[in-house]
Amino acid sequence: EPETEIRFAARIDGAQGGIDTTRTEMIVYGEIEVGEQKNGEKRRPGETEIGRPNECQMTNDDLYGAKAPTPELSNYRTMESSNHKIYFTSDAFEPTSGDWYGIRFVNGLEREIDNWVIEHATCCLDMPMTEKLELKNSNIIGASQYGLLFGGEEIEVKSCNLINNHTGTKIETEAFEVKESWFIDNHIAMIFEAGSGEIKNNLIVGNDTGMVISGIAGEIKENMIENNGIGIYLICEISDLQIGSCNEFDHNFGYHMYNDTPDSVDATENYWYPAEPESIALYIYDYYDDPNLGVVWFKPTAGGFAGGPQGYGDAQLEKIKVSFGSNPTTHFAINYSLPSTQDVNISVYDVTGRLVSREDEKKEKGSYNLVINNLPNGVYFVKFKASELEIERKIILLK
């Protein structure tokens, strides 16, 4: 019956005992261990084994696990010698996302999961209080909510594929490493809400949003972030976060980076495509779009593949503020503030490349507002220089 609870232990076969496993939840006491597959043996999707020596099997629609009165007896793991994938999936004729809940670990043990495939669930792996998780060489596919929902103390995700999930991973933890994994065609590839760690050498492609970052410290580096709606979305408390070096932001069709925080971000050691400075600036949302937000700083890398607004000196990196206002605009105004005396040059060009306005003088520390009133409607290009900072912007004037 709905909500009936069946308790399984090793060497008990519920399906062969007449239990309708499509209408039950299963709580597993003890250990699930999957041995080597026999030559020529075919295993149905959704079918795994309990107590391999007895050849008994358990087929599940909704598997809840690792709730043992003695924690040392409770653990999901695969045998170290296993070299084939273990499948947890829907038994529907035409599987769809959310066909079954997924696998939920309800105690705080350490887990090592290797060579699993979990698909078509609501939440493929739900681990609210696992002390430590090592997830390796596994595929998580087609979750209607979360591929991996982790709220424990420490997590490492390595060499995994998270594909076509609503959210690939949502992680709120003390320490994390996510590396060498593929996040493809998810609504959101990754959400990080707490912790410190490293996101390194991942392929993040074709997602509506690649990463949503909130309240974490650490480094995002050497990732391919390509063809997403938004590559990285920053929403709060990112002052201890480094975005670099050598991430590659390639043709994200909304924004490479959306900084929705008051903190500035040093992203100066990354690669950007398209590589023209004006093109890069169009794909970054920050202070120059909303003066209440922080700046995303970027500059050419050693190989010359990137460019744009450039903050070279640490003293200037988060202190010079420039705002061009709304765009298009009804009046031509540039607001800027300087942390110290600077040589400032502001040049304005029309679409033919003709210089139509220029201000070039030494400015003391303080805030300034440059208004140009004598320009007709049209498209203009502004070049702002102050010491080692250079910014270019296109402005459309519509009075």
XYZ file of C-alpha atoms in Angstrom:
399
model
C 0.000 0.000 0.000
C 1.164 3.599 -0.423
C 3.629 4.670 2.273
C 4.091 1.075 3.392
C 7.531 0.599 4.879
C 9.428 -2.616 4.100
C 12.678 -3.281 5.940
C 15.293 -5.298 4.088
C 18.353 -7.032 5.398
C 20.990 -9.063 3.607
C 19.782 -12.260 1.896
C 16.138 -11.145 1.888
C 14.582 -10.890 -1.580
C 11.484 -8.723 -1.423
C 10.467 -8.989 -5.063
C 10.511 -12.774 -5.108
C 8.656 -12.771 -1.800
C 5.601 -11.212 -3.412
C 6.138 -7.606 -2.270
C 4.966 -4.964 -4.730
C 8.170 -2.925 -4.849
C 6.579 -0.267 -7.057
C 4.455 0.875 -4.085
C 6.898 0.808 -1.214
C 9.815 2.664 0.249
C 12.780 0.550 1.282
C 15.002 1.159 4.265
C 18.175 -0.907 4.126
C 19.870 -2.033 7.318
C 23.453 -3.123 6.911
C 25.547 -3.112 3.788
C 24.853 -3.266 0.071
C 27.796 -4.750 -1.769
C 27.843 -5.302 -5.517
C 30.218 -7.917 -6.821
C 31.554 -8.691 -10.262
C 29.072 -9.337 -13.046
C 29.168 -12.841 -14.469
C 30.125 -13.326 -18.106
C 27.041 -13.060 -20.251
C 24.836 -12.021 -17.326
C 22.295 -9.289 -18.097
C 20.932 -7.214 -15.247
C 17.676 -5.284 -15.515
C 17.754 -1.518 -14.953
C 17.007 -0.774 -11.328
C 18.301 -4.137 -10.196
C 21.188 -4.586 -7.787
C 22.195 -7.279 -5.356
C 22.177 -7.834 -1.613
C 24.396 -10.556 -0.241
C 26.008 -11.706 -3.469
C 26.913 -15.176 -2.143
C 23.210 -16.011 -1.969
C 22.504 -14.605 -5.462
C 19.487 -12.682 -4.150
C 18.367 -9.433 -5.759
C 16.438 -6.309 -4.858
C 14.566 -4.236 -7.412
C 13.618 -0.805 -6.198
C 11.571 2.209 -7.192
C 12.470 4.261 -4.121
C 15.561 3.268 -2.188
C 16.385 4.851 1.152
C 19.538 3.580 2.693
C 22.057 3.331 5.491
C 19.887 3.605 8.586
C 21.422 1.072 10.920
C 21.215 0.841 14.700
C 24.957 0.153 14.709
C 26.655 2.670 12.378
C 29.675 0.490 11.743
C 27.398 -2.022 9.996
C 25.835 0.526 7.692
C 27.447 1.661 4.476
C 26.789 1.713 0.766
C 29.893 0.839 -1.154
C 31.047 -1.023 -4.219
C 33.771 -3.638 -4.125
C 37.195 -2.223 -4.918
C 37.659 -4.738 -7.701
C 34.473 -3.657 -9.502
C 35.099 -2.429 -13.046
C 31.534 -2.107 -14.313
C 28.784 0.394 -13.635
C 26.085 -0.306 -11.061
C 22.693 1.032 -12.191
C 19.924 2.574 -10.116
C 17.158 3.637 -12.461
C 13.463 3.662 -13.256
C 11.753 0.438 -14.291
C 9.214 2.342 -16.398
C 8.864 1.308 -20.047
C 9.595 4.907 -21.045
C 11.600 6.387 -18.142
C 11.286 10.080 -17.332
C 12.743 12.386 -14.696
C 11.178 11.890 -11.269
C 10.017 8.294 -11.795
C 11.392 7.403 -8.341
C 12.796 9.422 -5.460
C 16.449 8.343 -5.554
C 18.887 7.248 -2.862
C 18.914 9.024 0.484
C 21.550 8.431 3.144
C 20.176 9.306 6.550
C 23.148 8.993 8.886
C 26.508 10.686 9.190
C 28.950 8.051 8.016
C 31.725 8.449 5.483
C 30.802 7.255 1.986
C 32.747 6.192 -1.065
C 30.728 5.741 -4.238
C 32.503 4.540 -7.375
C 31.134 3.491 -10.769
C 27.453 4.171 -10.103
C 24.814 5.273 -12.581
C 21.708 6.886 -11.073
C 19.041 8.187 -13.417
C 15.420 9.343 -13.801
C 14.998 10.114 -10.086
C 13.658 13.124 -8.236
C 16.899 13.484 -6.248
C 19.453 10.927 -7.386
C 21.703 11.236 -4.313
C 20.359 12.939 -1.191
C 22.966 13.193 1.582
C 21.857 15.710 4.216
C 24.375 14.839 6.936
C 27.011 12.510 5.497
C 30.330 13.216 7.209
C 32.429 12.711 4.086
C 31.617 11.699 0.517
C 33.959 10.585 -2.248
C 31.974 10.331 -5.482
C 34.018 9.063 -8.416
C 33.556 7.734 -11.937
C 29.781 7.946 -11.682
C 26.971 9.239 -13.895
C 23.971 11.160 -12.558
C 21.379 11.725 -15.245
C 17.901 13.162 -15.603
C 16.998 14.225 -12.038
C 13.848 16.322 -11.827
C 15.237 18.245 -8.816
C 18.834 17.471 -7.795
C 21.445 15.122 -9.156
C 23.424 15.428 -5.913
C 22.142 17.220 -2.816
C 24.896 17.329 -0.181
C 24.795 18.937 3.252
C 27.549 17.060 5.079
C 31.023 18.101 6.192
C 33.346 17.238 3.303
C 32.888 16.196 -0.316
C 35.052 15.244 -3.283
C 33.511 14.810 -6.728
C 35.923 13.493 -9.352
C 35.552 12.156 -12.890
C 31.754 12.180 -12.853
C 29.145 13.112 -15.458
C 26.084 15.122 -14.411
C 23.816 15.443 -17.417
C 20.310 16.737 -18.083
C 19.369 17.359 -14.443
C 17.378 20.298 -13.151
C 20.308 20.987 -10.791
C 23.457 18.912 -11.159
C 24.836 19.478 -7.650
C 23.800 21.579 -4.680
C 26.523 21.639 -2.046
C 26.483 23.242 1.391
C 29.507 21.983 3.306
C 32.722 22.889 5.104
C 35.171 21.621 2.477
C 34.741 20.621 -1.152
C 36.631 19.564 -4.262
C 34.878 19.257 -7.600
C 37.249 18.351 -10.392
C 37.628 16.607 -13.737
C 33.867 16.210 -14.174
C 31.383 17.044 -16.922
C 28.284 19.154 -16.305
C 26.227 19.180 -19.489
C 22.690 20.325 -20.391
C 21.484 20.951 -16.841
C 19.206 23.825 -15.869
C 21.822 24.720 -13.224
C 25.071 22.769 -13.248
C 26.293 23.601 -9.715
C 25.079 25.516 -6.659
C 27.537 26.231 -3.822
C 26.077 27.822 -0.693
C 28.855 27.448 1.885
C 32.317 26.058 2.440
C 35.830 26.391 1.123
C 37.553 24.463 -1.610
C 38.440 24.109 -5.254
C 36.451 23.804 -8.474
C 39.012 22.702 -11.038
C 39.327 21.303 -14.534
C 35.628 20.693 -15.191
C 33.700 20.880 -18.451
C 30.621 23.083 -17.941
C 28.726 23.218 -21.226
C 25.193 23.859 -22.447
C 23.596 24.662 -19.084
C 21.130 27.479 -18.485
C 23.469 28.537 -15.651
C 26.891 27.014 -15.065
C 27.543 27.909 -11.409
C 25.587 29.750 -8.740
C 28.041 30.877 -6.045
C 27.062 32.154 -2.606
C 29.143 32.488 0.532
C 32.110 30.302 -0.377
C 35.874 30.732 -0.252
C 38.427 29.072 -2.474
C 39.338 29.005 -6.128
C 37.639 28.355 -9.453
C 40.303 27.509 -12.028
C 41.103 25.673 -15.264
C 37.454 25.053 -16.149
C 35.934 25.155 -19.630
C 32.763 27.278 -19.260
C 31.142 27.249 -22.674
C 27.769 27.831 -24.362
C 25.836 28.402 -21.139
C 23.176 31.038 -20.575
C 25.216 32.443 -17.683
C 28.659 31.032 -16.973
C 29.032 32.044 -13.302
C 26.344 33.799 -11.243
C 27.620 35.410 -8.015
C 24.972 36.275 -5.439
C 26.572 37.043 -2.052
C 29.706 36.974 0.133
C 32.427 36.315 -2.419
C 35.247 38.422 -0.972
C 37.364 35.292 -0.324
C 36.713 33.727 -3.746
C 39.284 33.629 -6.566
C 38.094 33.143 -10.134
C 41.278 32.198 -11.931
C 43.558 31.195 -13.255
C 43.029 29.841 -16.746
C 39.291 29.354 -16.841
C 38.055 29.549 -20.421
C 34.834 31.510 -20.962
C 33.708 30.676 -24.472
C 30.563 32.022 -26.193
C 28.206 31.998 -23.218
C 25.147 33.553 -24.810
C 23.854 35.546 -21.806
C 26.813 36.497 -19.616
C 30.203 34.981 -18.937
C 29.878 36.287 -15.380
C 27.024 37.993 -13.535
C 28.201 39.728 -10.357
C 25.079 40.432 -8.300
C 27.106 41.416 -5.210
C 28.795 44.587 -3.893
C 32.166 42.772 -3.884
C 34.659 43.208 -6.717
C 36.110 40.118 -8.384
C 39.603 39.572 -9.746
C 39.152 37.538 -12.935
C 42.284 38.853 -14.639
C 43.977 35.542 -15.449
C 41.341 33.880 -17.624
C 40.681 33.353 -21.328
C 37.691 35.016 -23.023
C 35.989 34.339 -26.344
C 35.151 36.433 -28.303
C 38.432 38.079 -27.314
C 37.793 41.703 -28.303
C 37.672 43.990 -25.232
C 34.320 45.471 -26.175
C 32.854 41.988 -26.691
C 34.078 40.746 -23.322
C 32.602 43.739 -21.526
C 29.188 43.079 -23.066
C 29.177 39.606 -21.511
C 29.968 40.713 -17.955
C 27.333 42.194 -15.645
C 28.824 44.253 -12.815
C 29.367 47.798 -11.530
C 29.286 49.240 -15.033
C 25.714 48.006 -15.461
C 24.582 48.796 -11.902
C 26.744 51.070 -9.691
C 25.483 49.256 -6.579
C 27.468 46.188 -7.635
C 31.151 45.319 -7.546
C 33.500 45.295 -10.526
C 34.605 42.191 -12.423
C 38.206 42.947 -13.378
C 39.765 41.237 -16.377
C 42.818 41.765 -18.577
C 44.869 40.023 -21.289
C 46.539 36.797 -20.248
C 50.149 35.991 -21.018
C 49.090 34.345 -24.285
C 47.161 37.394 -25.419
C 43.820 35.627 -25.807
C 41.833 37.907 -23.528
C 41.292 41.593 -23.081
C 39.088 44.379 -21.814
C 38.768 46.547 -18.735
C 42.119 46.103 -17.100
C 43.227 46.559 -13.499
C 46.932 45.779 -13.347
C 48.141 47.098 -10.015
C 46.852 45.693 -6.748
C 46.481 49.225 -5.382
C 44.100 50.109 -8.214
C 42.287 46.812 -8.572
C 39.219 47.425 -6.439
C 39.346 51.166 -5.864
C 38.937 53.135 -9.095
C 35.198 53.299 -9.808
C 33.740 54.349 -13.151
C 30.069 54.509 -14.157
C 28.677 55.376 -17.569
C 25.052 55.303 -16.397
C 22.233 53.651 -18.313
C 22.630 52.643 -21.947
C 20.985 53.917 -24.143
C 20.987 57.240 -22.316
C 19.330 60.653 -22.712
C 22.349 62.567 -21.409
C 26.060 61.910 -21.701
C 27.606 61.659 -18.222
C 30.561 59.757 -16.773
C 30.960 59.428 -13.005
C 34.232 58.244 -11.511
C 36.077 58.230 -8.197
C 39.819 58.062 -7.573
C 41.616 56.672 -4.492
C 44.645 58.914 -5.126
C 45.983 61.526 -7.536
C 45.763 60.158 -11.074
C 46.472 61.218 -14.657
C 43.018 60.921 -16.218
C 42.282 60.868 -19.944
C 38.697 60.579 -21.207
C 38.272 60.491 -24.997
C 34.976 60.253 -26.895
C 34.780 59.129 -30.541
C 31.866 58.959 -32.964
C 31.156 55.960 -35.233
C 33.561 57.288 -37.890
C 36.434 57.325 -35.386
C 36.493 61.120 -35.124
C 37.494 62.516 -31.727
C 34.545 64.639 -30.548
C 35.505 65.313 -26.914
C 38.565 64.933 -24.752
C 39.559 65.634 -21.160
C 43.190 65.075 -20.190
C 44.464 66.329 -16.835
C 45.742 65.330 -13.425
C 42.950 64.758 -10.901
C 43.216 64.710 -7.120
C 41.684 62.009 -4.969
C 37.889 62.307 -4.995
C 34.717 61.865 -7.049
C 34.057 63.507 -10.420
C 31.188 63.888 -12.872
C 31.876 64.670 -16.543
C 28.814 65.863 -18.525
C 28.965 66.496 -22.291
C 25.976 68.489 -23.554
C 26.805 69.385 -27.158
C 26.601 65.965 -28.825
C 23.778 64.946 -31.189
C 21.989 61.610 -30.996
C 24.107 58.691 -32.124
C 26.561 55.966 -31.160
C 29.782 56.933 -29.373
C 32.822 55.130 -28.042
C 34.417 56.263 -24.788
C 37.970 55.463 -23.699
C 38.727 56.090 -20.015
C 42.338 55.962 -18.807
C 43.622 56.508 -15.277
C 47.170 55.401 -14.435
C 47.222 51.720 -15.402
C 43.453 51.341 -15.729
C 41.848 51.467 -19.174
C 38.149 50.991 -19.941
C 36.295 51.200 -23.232
C 32.507 51.503 -23.601
C 29.987 52.008 -26.370
C 27.258 54.527 -25.494
C 24.042 55.179 -27.415
C 22.755 58.739 -26.988
C 18.984 59.220 -27.480
C 17.746 62.616 -26.277
